[in-house]
């Protein structure tokens, strides 16, 4: 059944009995526990044997076939968390149930609660108690939680998440990776738990054909707390389900959109350029002319025949050739009329630079709705508002003067226009060559999800970056990330992930970011890399660009750190540990070889490998140390992190940074069968001429330079994450 189907169950299953509960707000309904368990049973989930009855007087007849120990529970309005109000009693015999029910009924009456009925079940002998829960995230849909059950879940939060629907690989990763996983192996004389049964249980709940999929968007919250896992299987002892009476229909993008003309338009028009002063529109015209537009570039102006040497027309329909892309840089109140003009002319894409919409409050939100309304029912798509637009060198798309013109294969979708400019400027200094970069701002029409989905299939894109603060098409974005897994590496930078950051996002784009845990679940299941700074974002993109064709040897394992200085190597190790990287120790025979070659006097030859690299060392010092390690029969690593102290080249040398450049050239010339990340510490001591020398070396060789260990470790981790998932055709 489709996720957004309205029936609660398939046509072969009866609809659940529901009971209103004001604690969940309008439109939410609590399903009685016994009904939930009946539904679970139909999905192959083991639940305790039990019976229900309406009042204490019916208890004796109802439980006569059950044998103790038994559990008595009340259900009905006000009894969502039964143990909190004394609506659960354990360890009863059948003969005890009538009195226990009468006592519970009286106690609940003092709290103003009248049970709808009672459930009596056979009590489980015990085992490892876990919780399996599902919540409906407003952005990405249903999220599955696995953790330690009972009080431990609430107090310690020992849990992990994945986004539904789960594949078997997802379920296995969830079971093996949640914080309580070591307990499954058994402890203090307890037999190991049945891991396979727990994986199957999770799939029955949230797999492709599981319980969650059958309920669709009606499912608001679901929880089994606890389930009991033993050496022989899994049983759900408790079950809670909240449904939406009238779930809203998801509006995520589903239609395939061809964005070719967005990135390579045949003609461009700019609205908002002035004949008397410099505006955003004038800057766009200048940038386009610099990018090579000598024809099919027009200005929209009510009276002028030309603006800054560019032909001007009062309407887009009057322009002599086809226009695929319109830049709207007029005041916010005038933008809807330009959109109407563009839609009437059959323009494919309208980019609204102007701000002053939903990010400015209710009045701006109303204007934004009007903007969207003007394009509804037409073939015109809106980019923005409140964004800088598109940069694509091959298609001569740009939004800034002085932009690089050489195309590459890194593509980025960014919610922020300002950061987009930073990415181009700083990224190009780091050697990043972009295929496409698009800023989407408030994203009232064209969204991150559909752009990323298109880039997954774009032959000119091999590495994808995303900056976002929130998204309204979460399931489309999730689908795109799942499609990219193993095919193209994806790096995600989120803004507003902190509490204070979330407030800033609300005022900046009118959207809220999803929780950090949900995003961790998404990246864990899709293989995307999540970073926390622009520096790490660009570091990952540059490293992935540099080594996109590199495939480590099948036996390659971990990272080798090499450089001068024990303290610096320790800091490098710490950074690698924070990034989840493994520093695999060198084999004993290789350590002996290195010591015989003169390395290791008072230093380490384990990993980190400390070598005397500096202004007085021979240029081949690194290659001489690495050659026996990486030679056939040596030890395969996935990556080498080299670190240098720029200050040493001035404190103990007279040639400036040149000896370091010579050393790095020998590394390149050696064509070592490994990825290399280079960290140059204390680069701020370098004079401008030496900084230019380092930048030129990086630009001409493609070797990415990092200012700190965390940047380099993040980049290496991104590459190794893709290694682990890379498909044969990638």
XYZ file of C-alpha atoms in Angstrom:
730
model
C 0.000 0.000 0.000
C 1.405 3.459 -0.799
C 2.698 5.491 2.117
C 0.094 8.191 1.649
C -2.857 5.822 1.331
C -5.821 6.737 3.505
C -6.975 3.319 4.786
C -5.389 2.316 8.090
C -4.849 -1.266 6.988
C -5.089 -3.270 3.829
C -8.567 -4.296 2.766
C -8.064 -7.742 4.313
C -7.456 -6.281 7.780
C -10.112 -4.737 10.019
C -9.753 -1.091 10.951
C -8.563 -0.596 14.542
C -10.852 0.543 17.295
C -9.764 4.022 18.377
C -10.376 6.127 21.413
C -10.073 9.927 21.556
C -7.419 11.363 23.833
C -7.300 15.095 24.375
C -3.618 14.947 25.385
C -2.688 14.522 21.718
C -4.540 17.490 20.354
C -7.183 17.745 17.695
C -7.257 15.005 15.110
C -5.068 12.497 16.967
C -6.439 9.185 18.168
C -5.041 6.595 20.551
C -5.526 2.977 19.500
C -6.142 0.576 22.423
C -3.196 -1.681 23.170
C -4.982 -4.934 22.397
C -5.993 -3.613 18.965
C -2.411 -2.549 18.254
C -1.178 -6.006 19.218
C -3.753 -7.637 16.979
C -2.403 -5.550 14.120
C 1.173 -6.482 15.020
C 0.244 -10.147 15.133
C -1.030 -9.910 11.570
C 2.423 -8.627 10.595
C 4.115 -11.632 12.170
C 5.117 -9.951 15.444
C 4.965 -12.160 18.550
C 2.798 -10.725 21.345
C 1.638 -12.230 24.672
C -1.548 -14.266 24.903
C -4.249 -12.151 26.466
C -7.945 -11.316 26.894
C -9.957 -8.134 27.400
C -13.015 -7.310 29.513
C -15.068 -4.209 30.151
C -15.219 -3.895 33.943
C -13.987 -5.568 37.114
C -17.170 -7.619 37.377
C -16.350 -9.408 34.096
C -12.804 -10.315 35.098
C -13.356 -13.785 36.549
C -15.062 -15.184 33.458
C -12.601 -13.566 31.078
C -9.378 -14.906 32.614
C -10.409 -18.451 33.504
C -8.364 -19.945 30.636
C -5.160 -18.053 31.521
C -2.416 -19.258 33.817
C -0.173 -17.014 35.886
C 1.831 -15.059 36.291
C -0.383 -12.478 34.603
C -0.264 -8.741 33.872
C -3.338 -6.527 34.302
C -3.601 -3.252 32.371
C -6.366 -0.673 31.969
C -6.951 1.140 28.696
C -8.951 4.162 27.548
C -8.803 7.968 27.565
C -6.143 9.362 29.903
C -4.214 6.084 29.957
C -1.528 6.658 27.384
C 1.261 6.093 29.933
C -0.396 3.478 32.085
C 2.370 2.939 34.620
C 2.364 6.650 35.523
C -1.188 6.441 36.903
C -1.120 2.949 38.422
C -2.872 1.222 35.516
C -0.484 -1.771 35.403
C -0.157 -4.631 37.911
C 2.292 -7.546 37.500
C 2.600 -11.036 38.946
C -1.072 -11.947 39.323
C -2.753 -15.353 39.329
C -6.081 -15.752 37.548
C -7.844 -15.749 40.916
C -6.204 -12.426 41.822
C -7.384 -10.551 38.741
C -10.988 -9.657 39.782
C -9.868 -8.024 43.026
C -6.936 -6.321 41.368
C -9.221 -4.933 38.654
C -11.687 -3.621 41.226
C -8.888 -1.976 43.199
C -7.428 -0.415 40.025
C -10.853 0.818 38.948
C -11.367 2.576 42.292
C -7.867 4.101 42.329
C -8.246 5.461 38.800
C -11.622 6.963 39.702
C -9.908 9.131 42.326
C -7.785 10.555 39.484
C -10.845 11.250 37.339
C -10.089 8.378 34.949
C -12.690 5.858 33.845
C -11.169 2.959 31.897
C -12.834 1.801 28.717
C -11.692 -1.721 29.470
C -8.958 -3.997 30.798
C -6.333 -6.234 29.218
C -4.884 -9.286 30.953
C -1.850 -11.035 29.442
C 0.520 -13.805 30.354
C 3.645 -12.280 31.875
C 6.943 -12.869 30.067
C 9.667 -14.556 32.163
C 12.123 -11.806 31.244
C 15.108 -11.003 29.069
C 16.850 -8.004 27.579
C 14.338 -5.140 27.472
C 14.535 -2.796 24.486
C 12.361 -0.127 22.926
C 11.371 0.061 19.284
C 9.600 3.275 18.391
C 8.484 5.202 15.328
C 7.745 8.921 15.076
C 6.599 10.934 12.087
C 9.188 13.600 11.384
C 7.627 16.645 9.727
C 10.368 16.736 7.091
C 11.457 13.190 6.324
C 8.529 11.025 7.349
C 8.771 8.079 9.705
C 11.886 7.659 11.817
C 12.639 4.386 13.590
C 14.265 4.244 17.030
C 15.940 1.294 18.740
C 17.284 1.598 22.264
C 17.372 0.226 25.780
C 13.868 -0.109 27.159
C 12.127 1.248 30.220
C 13.601 4.020 32.338
C 17.025 3.600 30.705
C 15.672 5.003 27.445
C 14.390 8.216 28.989
C 17.246 8.792 31.436
C 20.249 7.731 29.362
C 18.894 8.017 25.819
C 20.833 4.962 24.702
C 19.206 4.778 21.319
C 19.841 5.100 17.595
C 17.641 6.076 14.647
C 17.073 5.190 11.002
C 14.594 6.559 8.464
C 11.826 4.241 7.221
C 11.370 2.195 5.205
C 14.334 0.092 6.266
C 16.249 -2.315 4.100
C 17.695 -5.413 5.708
C 21.088 -3.693 5.647
C 19.553 -0.707 7.490
C 17.986 -2.982 10.095
C 21.229 -4.867 10.675
C 23.177 -1.620 11.014
C 20.607 -0.321 13.520
C 20.771 -3.495 15.602
C 24.563 -3.648 15.536
C 25.118 0.068 16.036
C 22.739 1.240 18.768
C 24.460 1.952 22.122
C 23.012 -1.148 23.803
C 24.258 -3.553 21.112
C 27.003 -5.109 23.319
C 24.279 -6.422 25.642
C 22.978 -8.612 22.821
C 26.135 -10.710 23.119
C 25.195 -11.781 26.637
C 26.659 -10.848 30.007
C 26.920 -12.204 33.575
C 25.821 -15.686 32.609
C 22.986 -14.575 30.328
C 22.833 -16.324 26.959
C 23.392 -14.201 23.843
C 20.221 -12.678 22.450
C 18.783 -13.767 19.123
C 20.197 -11.018 16.878
C 18.566 -12.397 13.736
C 15.155 -12.369 15.420
C 15.652 -8.750 16.470
C 16.583 -7.755 12.905
C 13.466 -9.508 11.626
C 11.367 -7.787 14.293
C 12.624 -4.350 13.212
C 11.843 -5.188 9.576
C 8.331 -6.362 10.460
C 7.781 -2.986 12.075
C 9.500 -0.649 9.596
C 10.624 -2.638 6.567
C 9.381 -2.221 2.999
C 6.231 -4.270 3.743
C 6.066 -3.652 7.481
C 3.596 -2.310 9.993
C 4.594 1.334 9.430
C 4.153 1.114 5.665
C 0.674 -0.384 6.107
C -0.453 2.526 8.284
C 1.041 5.176 6.014
C 0.858 8.846 6.906
C -1.806 8.202 9.538
C 0.900 6.958 11.898
C 1.953 9.768 14.234
C 3.655 7.783 17.016
C 4.216 4.101 17.650
C 6.106 2.496 20.501
C 6.808 -0.959 21.838
C 8.385 -0.414 25.229
C 9.503 -2.874 26.174
C 10.145 -5.614 23.733
C 11.964 -8.555 25.317
C 14.828 -10.186 23.425
C 16.007 -13.640 24.532
C 18.108 -16.391 23.008
C 14.980 -17.811 21.403
C 13.214 -14.778 19.970
C 11.540 -11.391 20.481
C 8.171 -10.535 21.985
C 6.435 -7.140 22.151
C 5.143 -6.742 25.711
C 3.657 -3.285 25.327
C 2.381 -1.333 22.330
C 1.230 2.245 21.947
C -0.094 3.800 18.733
C -1.266 7.324 17.911
C -2.996 7.915 14.577
C -3.879 11.034 12.625
C -7.578 11.162 11.814
C -7.143 13.135 8.595
C -3.491 13.129 7.535
C -2.452 15.841 5.120
C -1.297 14.772 1.688
C 2.444 15.174 1.137
C 3.399 17.768 -1.435
C 6.930 16.560 -2.138
C 8.192 16.811 -5.691
C 7.600 13.638 -7.681
C 7.600 14.743 -11.327
C 10.892 14.521 -13.200
C 12.111 17.996 -14.164
C 14.809 18.625 -16.758
C 17.127 21.287 -15.326
C 19.431 21.427 -18.355
C 18.215 24.891 -19.378
C 18.610 26.151 -15.813
C 22.337 25.514 -16.012
C 22.811 26.226 -19.741
C 20.107 28.655 -20.928
C 19.817 29.686 -24.569
C 18.882 33.212 -23.602
C 18.832 35.326 -20.427
C 16.836 38.387 -19.399
C 17.563 40.583 -16.371
C 14.790 42.634 -14.762
C 15.841 45.392 -12.392
C 18.898 46.894 -14.081
C 18.935 50.694 -14.037
C 20.086 53.315 -16.542
C 21.020 55.782 -13.779
C 22.550 53.829 -10.890
C 24.219 50.535 -10.014
C 21.809 47.840 -8.854
C 21.852 44.081 -8.454
C 20.449 43.897 -11.953
C 23.358 45.905 -13.366
C 25.819 43.635 -11.593
C 24.181 40.589 -13.116
C 24.427 42.111 -16.582
C 28.124 42.829 -16.023
C 28.778 39.315 -14.749
C 27.026 37.751 -17.730
C 28.945 39.899 -20.194
C 32.190 38.905 -18.485
C 31.122 35.252 -18.785
C 30.900 35.607 -22.560
C 27.302 36.600 -23.313
C 27.525 38.833 -26.379
C 24.106 37.911 -27.746
C 20.788 36.562 -26.406
C 21.314 38.635 -23.251
C 18.585 41.204 -22.586
C 17.436 43.722 -20.002
C 13.800 44.228 -19.005
C 13.176 47.972 -18.729
C 9.945 49.979 -19.206
C 11.477 52.757 -21.358
C 15.158 52.207 -22.194
C 16.386 50.689 -25.448
C 19.565 49.491 -23.804
C 21.082 49.185 -20.323
C 24.873 49.080 -19.939
C 25.197 48.216 -23.614
C 22.681 45.352 -23.372
C 19.488 45.527 -25.508
C 16.440 46.372 -23.387
C 12.748 45.585 -23.932
C 9.621 46.464 -21.977
C 8.419 42.836 -21.890
C 9.940 39.404 -22.317
C 7.534 38.576 -25.138
C 9.085 41.401 -27.170
C 12.579 39.916 -27.086
C 13.846 38.615 -30.443
C 15.021 35.165 -29.310
C 14.028 32.507 -26.796
C 14.694 33.252 -23.136
C 15.133 30.287 -20.811
C 16.180 32.161 -17.675
C 14.987 35.429 -16.151
C 16.763 37.182 -13.284
C 14.318 39.233 -11.168
C 16.135 41.951 -9.227
C 13.212 44.366 -8.806
C 11.674 45.332 -5.419
C 9.686 42.519 -3.794
C 6.323 44.127 -4.474
C 7.003 44.246 -8.231
C 8.380 40.714 -8.521
C 5.003 38.939 -9.053
C 4.304 41.004 -12.191
C 7.666 40.020 -13.676
C 6.871 36.364 -12.941
C 3.552 36.742 -14.780
C 5.348 38.307 -17.759
C 7.869 35.460 -17.835
C 5.198 32.770 -17.544
C 3.198 34.358 -20.392
C 6.359 34.244 -22.524
C 6.935 30.563 -21.751
C 10.210 31.107 -19.868
C 11.472 27.906 -18.278
C 13.072 29.332 -15.124
C 12.629 32.566 -13.193
C 15.238 33.411 -10.566
C 14.052 35.910 -7.933
C 17.090 37.578 -6.382
C 15.026 39.931 -4.255
C 14.493 39.374 -0.526
C 11.640 40.622 1.614
C 9.362 37.595 1.491
C 8.601 34.887 4.097
C 11.830 35.593 5.965
C 10.355 39.026 6.846
C 7.166 37.898 8.597
C 3.458 37.644 7.748
C 3.332 40.406 5.132
C 6.339 38.947 3.354
C 4.845 35.455 3.524
C 1.661 36.705 1.859
C 3.706 38.315 -0.916
C 5.645 35.076 -1.302
C 2.374 33.179 -1.712
C 1.370 35.633 -4.434
C 4.711 35.085 -6.150
C 4.155 31.339 -6.209
C 0.552 31.772 -7.341
C 1.645 33.700 -10.453
C 3.560 30.643 -11.726
C 0.975 28.008 -10.784
C -0.403 26.047 -13.707
C 2.339 27.258 -16.052
C 5.527 25.668 -17.376
C 7.623 28.265 -15.533
C 9.614 27.203 -12.463
C 10.698 29.627 -9.735
C 14.155 29.720 -8.168
C 14.195 31.513 -4.813
C 13.180 34.107 -3.803
C 16.026 35.614 -1.778
C 18.907 33.863 -3.535
C 21.830 34.508 -5.891
C 20.946 31.876 -8.457
C 23.138 29.682 -10.647
C 26.841 29.272 -11.350
C 27.752 26.839 -14.141
C 30.883 27.668 -16.162
C 30.070 25.346 -19.080
C 26.668 27.025 -19.506
C 28.006 30.560 -18.867
C 25.730 30.840 -15.844
C 27.080 33.148 -13.170
C 26.139 35.623 -10.459
C 29.481 37.188 -9.596
C 32.290 39.044 -11.333
C 35.695 37.405 -11.466
C 34.280 33.883 -11.223
C 36.418 30.992 -12.508
C 35.591 29.831 -16.014
C 37.014 26.312 -16.064
C 34.294 23.705 -15.430
C 34.812 20.728 -13.174
C 32.609 17.972 -11.802
C 31.691 19.203 -8.292
C 28.067 20.408 -7.993
C 26.481 22.122 -4.991
C 22.903 22.976 -4.010
C 22.908 25.774 -1.424
C 20.080 27.406 0.465
C 22.294 30.413 1.174
C 23.319 32.925 -1.470
C 26.110 34.484 0.610
C 27.708 31.124 1.327
C 27.402 30.258 -2.358
C 29.684 33.155 -3.171
C 32.112 31.995 -0.475
C 32.093 28.504 -1.918
C 33.065 29.778 -5.352
C 35.728 32.214 -4.151
C 37.352 30.120 -1.436
C 36.664 26.825 -3.175
C 38.472 27.931 -6.322
C 41.497 28.888 -4.205
C 41.470 25.343 -2.891
C 41.400 23.981 -6.409
C 37.710 23.043 -6.515
C 36.320 23.173 -10.037
C 32.549 23.394 -10.136
C 30.239 21.889 -12.678
C 27.183 23.541 -11.156
C 26.310 25.543 -8.067
C 22.764 26.722 -7.423
C 21.461 28.949 -4.627
C 17.754 28.399 -3.904
C 16.957 30.741 -0.979
C 13.393 30.308 0.290
C 12.792 27.502 -2.253
C 9.072 28.091 -2.786
C 9.124 26.023 -5.977
C 12.435 24.479 -7.085
C 13.740 22.564 -4.077
C 16.902 20.898 -2.827
C 15.422 17.450 -3.235
C 14.601 17.626 -6.922
C 17.865 19.391 -7.775
C 19.954 16.805 -5.949
C 17.877 14.037 -7.520
C 18.656 15.479 -10.973
C 22.366 15.831 -10.158
C 22.545 12.143 -9.243
C 21.954 11.405 -12.937
C 23.900 14.369 -14.332
C 26.912 12.992 -16.274
C 28.881 16.186 -15.589
C 28.537 15.835 -11.814
C 30.613 13.330 -9.842
C 30.673 14.928 -6.372
C 27.630 16.576 -4.738
C 27.540 19.146 -1.943
C 24.462 20.433 -0.106
C 24.041 23.395 2.236
C 20.601 23.613 3.792
C 18.781 25.070 6.759
C 15.484 23.265 6.243
C 13.548 21.604 3.469
C 9.908 21.153 2.585
C 10.488 18.156 0.317
C 12.249 15.853 2.730
C 11.146 12.578 1.177
C 12.358 13.691 -2.268
C 15.718 14.689 -0.804
C 15.908 11.396 1.080
C 15.130 9.499 -2.121
C 17.898 11.411 -3.908
C 20.427 10.656 -1.180
C 19.509 6.977 -1.285
C 19.919 6.967 -5.072
C 23.329 8.651 -4.742
C 24.602 6.064 -2.276
C 27.620 4.306 -3.745
C 27.279 6.203 -7.041
C 28.320 9.739 -6.116
C 29.705 11.008 -2.805
C 27.504 13.598 -1.073
C 28.658 16.119 1.552
C 26.021 17.916 3.653
C 26.522 21.120 5.639
C 23.519 22.043 7.786
C 22.831 25.481 9.203
C 20.668 25.905 12.277
C 21.547 22.551 13.836
C 22.028 24.116 17.276
C 19.216 25.558 19.408
C 20.428 29.127 18.832
C 21.112 28.348 15.177
C 17.556 27.129 14.748
C 16.213 30.476 15.926
C 18.476 32.242 13.421
C 17.186 30.037 10.622
C 13.585 30.927 11.447
C 14.312 34.595 10.920
C 16.514 34.035 7.859
C 14.593 31.650 5.634
C 11.310 30.991 7.409
C 12.139 27.321 7.831
C 13.352 25.115 10.620
C 16.071 22.515 10.455
C 15.382 18.914 11.315
C 16.838 17.500 14.491
C 20.476 16.475 14.640
C 19.537 12.887 15.421
C 17.276 12.580 12.413
C 20.001 13.916 10.163
C 22.494 11.481 11.653
C 20.034 8.703 10.843
C 19.774 9.942 7.263
C 23.514 10.151 6.709
C 24.070 6.780 8.366
C 21.587 5.092 6.065
C 22.525 6.887 2.827
C 26.284 7.174 3.176
C 26.221 10.967 2.866
C 28.806 12.847 4.925
C 27.643 15.521 7.356
C 30.039 18.295 8.378
C 29.682 21.252 10.716
C 31.686 24.063 9.088
C 32.247 25.610 5.686
C 35.950 24.800 5.999
C 35.245 21.095 6.465
C 32.667 21.231 3.655
C 35.186 22.611 1.158
C 37.905 20.289 2.457
C 35.743 17.251 1.783
C 34.743 18.459 -1.683
C 38.348 19.158 -2.677
C 39.622 15.785 -1.437
C 36.808 13.866 -3.112
C 37.433 15.795 -6.330
C 41.136 15.024 -6.207
C 40.700 11.301 -5.588
C 37.355 10.464 -7.198
C 39.068 7.945 -9.497
C 41.234 6.415 -6.771
C 40.258 2.966 -5.567
C 42.176 1.711 -2.526
C 43.537 -1.818 -2.593
C 41.070 -4.355 -1.286
C 43.219 -4.989 1.797
C 43.870 -1.286 2.492
C 43.067 -0.326 6.053
C 43.022 2.950 7.911
C 45.201 6.053 7.950
C 48.957 6.519 8.318
C 50.027 9.806 9.952
C 53.533 11.016 9.083
C 55.375 14.192 10.037
C 57.732 15.851 12.480
C 56.922 16.411 16.133
C 55.445 14.106 18.728
C 52.918 16.607 20.018
C 51.676 17.491 16.561
C 51.302 13.818 15.693
C 49.275 13.276 18.846
C 46.954 16.128 17.841
C 46.643 14.601 14.375
C 45.705 11.297 15.992
C 43.064 13.008 18.101
C 41.558 14.650 15.013
C 41.449 11.311 13.221
C 39.723 9.770 16.209
C 37.088 12.525 16.240
C 36.431 11.844 12.571
C 36.008 8.114 13.198
C 39.232 7.149 11.430
C 41.457 4.236 12.362
C 45.226 4.613 12.667
C 46.300 1.054 11.880
C 49.669 0.300 13.545
C 52.617 -0.536 11.327
C 53.632 -4.197 11.280
C 56.613 -5.164 13.436
C 58.764 -6.067 10.426
C 58.185 -2.646 8.875
C 59.046 -0.899 12.123
C 62.299 -2.841 12.263
C 63.068 -1.911 8.656
C 62.463 1.771 9.363
C 64.719 1.705 12.406
C 67.423 0.010 10.339
C 67.058 2.845 7.817
C 67.768 5.380 10.552
C 64.250 6.437 11.566
C 62.882 6.348 15.075
C 65.787 7.484 17.274
C 63.772 8.849 20.182
C 60.648 9.010 18.029
C 57.782 6.775 16.934
C 57.771 4.414 13.968
C 54.455 2.845 14.898
C 51.664 5.106 13.655
C 52.089 8.058 13.753
C 55.384 7.715 11.916
C 57.690 10.553 12.923
C 60.331 11.659 10.403
C 62.709 14.652 10.500
C 61.043 16.684 7.758
C 61.991 20.341 7.706
C 64.103 23.013 5.971
C 67.345 21.017 6.319
C 65.996 17.600 5.354
C 66.518 16.123 1.882
C 63.478 16.576 -0.410
C 63.038 12.792 -0.573
C 62.707 12.347 3.200
C 59.000 11.446 3.079
C 59.245 9.213 0.020
C 62.245 7.392 1.524
C 60.218 6.624 4.660
C 57.007 5.694 2.843
C 58.496 3.545 0.074
C 59.169 0.405 2.180
C 55.761 0.758 3.827
C 53.805 1.073 0.588
C 55.924 -1.234 -1.571
C 54.557 -4.628 -2.689
C 54.557 -6.862 0.356
C 54.373 -3.824 2.596
C 51.275 -2.511 4.371
C 48.305 -1.054 2.520
C 46.687 2.078 3.895
C 43.725 3.930 2.463
C 45.160 7.382 3.192
C 48.295 9.137 4.422
C 48.012 12.332 6.456
C 51.233 14.341 6.103
C 51.784 17.300 8.387
C 54.326 20.117 8.286
C 55.133 23.076 10.498
C 55.441 26.181 8.315
C 57.083 28.136 11.158
C 60.070 25.752 11.153
C 60.984 26.844 7.621
C 61.560 30.377 8.902
C 62.911 29.595 12.376
C 65.521 27.115 11.121
C 65.926 27.885 7.414
C 66.646 30.724 5.032
C 64.848 29.599 1.854
C 61.317 30.199 3.083
C 58.656 27.661 2.108
C 60.455 26.513 -1.069
C 62.047 23.387 0.537
C 58.577 22.205 1.568
C 57.288 22.638 -1.983
C 60.271 20.624 -3.246
C 59.468 17.862 -0.744
C 55.853 17.725 -1.882
C 56.922 17.551 -5.520
C 58.939 14.411 -4.747
C 55.810 12.864 -3.212
C 53.851 13.576 -6.382
C 56.647 12.343 -8.651
C 56.826 9.075 -6.690
C 53.200 8.302 -7.686
C 52.529 6.547 -4.403
C 49.526 4.171 -4.587
C 47.606 6.041 -1.933
C 45.607 9.203 -1.216
C 47.579 11.971 0.460
C 46.191 14.777 2.656
C 48.626 17.589 3.430
C 48.331 19.736 6.560
C 50.488 22.873 6.774
C 50.296 24.186 10.315
C 51.015 27.796 11.256
C 50.734 28.973 7.650
C 49.900 32.471 8.894
C 53.648 33.068 9.493
C 54.302 32.754 5.745
C 54.846 36.013 3.850
C 52.370 36.702 1.023
C 54.789 35.525 -1.650
C 55.152 32.116 -0.008
C 51.388 31.813 0.455
C 51.025 32.394 -3.283
C 53.652 29.716 -3.888
C 51.683 27.188 -1.821
C 48.403 28.123 -3.529
C 49.988 27.832 -6.962
C 51.364 24.401 -6.116
C 47.933 23.250 -4.944
C 46.205 24.687 -8.025
C 48.621 23.145 -10.546
C 48.967 19.722 -8.908
C 45.471 19.274 -7.482
C 46.902 18.465 -4.052
C 44.563 19.899 -1.442
C 46.181 21.751 1.446
C 44.599 21.901 4.886
C 45.244 24.425 7.620
C 44.327 22.099 10.460
C 44.069 18.437 11.365
C 40.289 18.403 11.728
C 39.776 19.641 8.170
C 42.091 16.957 6.798
C 40.544 14.226 8.953
C 37.038 15.205 7.812
C 38.143 15.015 4.176
C 39.741 11.603 4.631
C 36.667 10.329 6.458
C 34.462 11.467 3.558
C 36.574 9.523 1.078
C 36.670 6.401 3.236
C 32.910 6.569 3.773
C 32.452 6.529 0.012
C 35.008 3.710 -0.306
C 32.824 1.547 1.918
C 29.749 2.016 -0.262
C 31.138 2.574 -3.734
C 29.480 0.531 -6.432
C 31.399 -1.046 -9.293
C 30.104 1.438 -11.883
C 30.780 4.580 -9.800
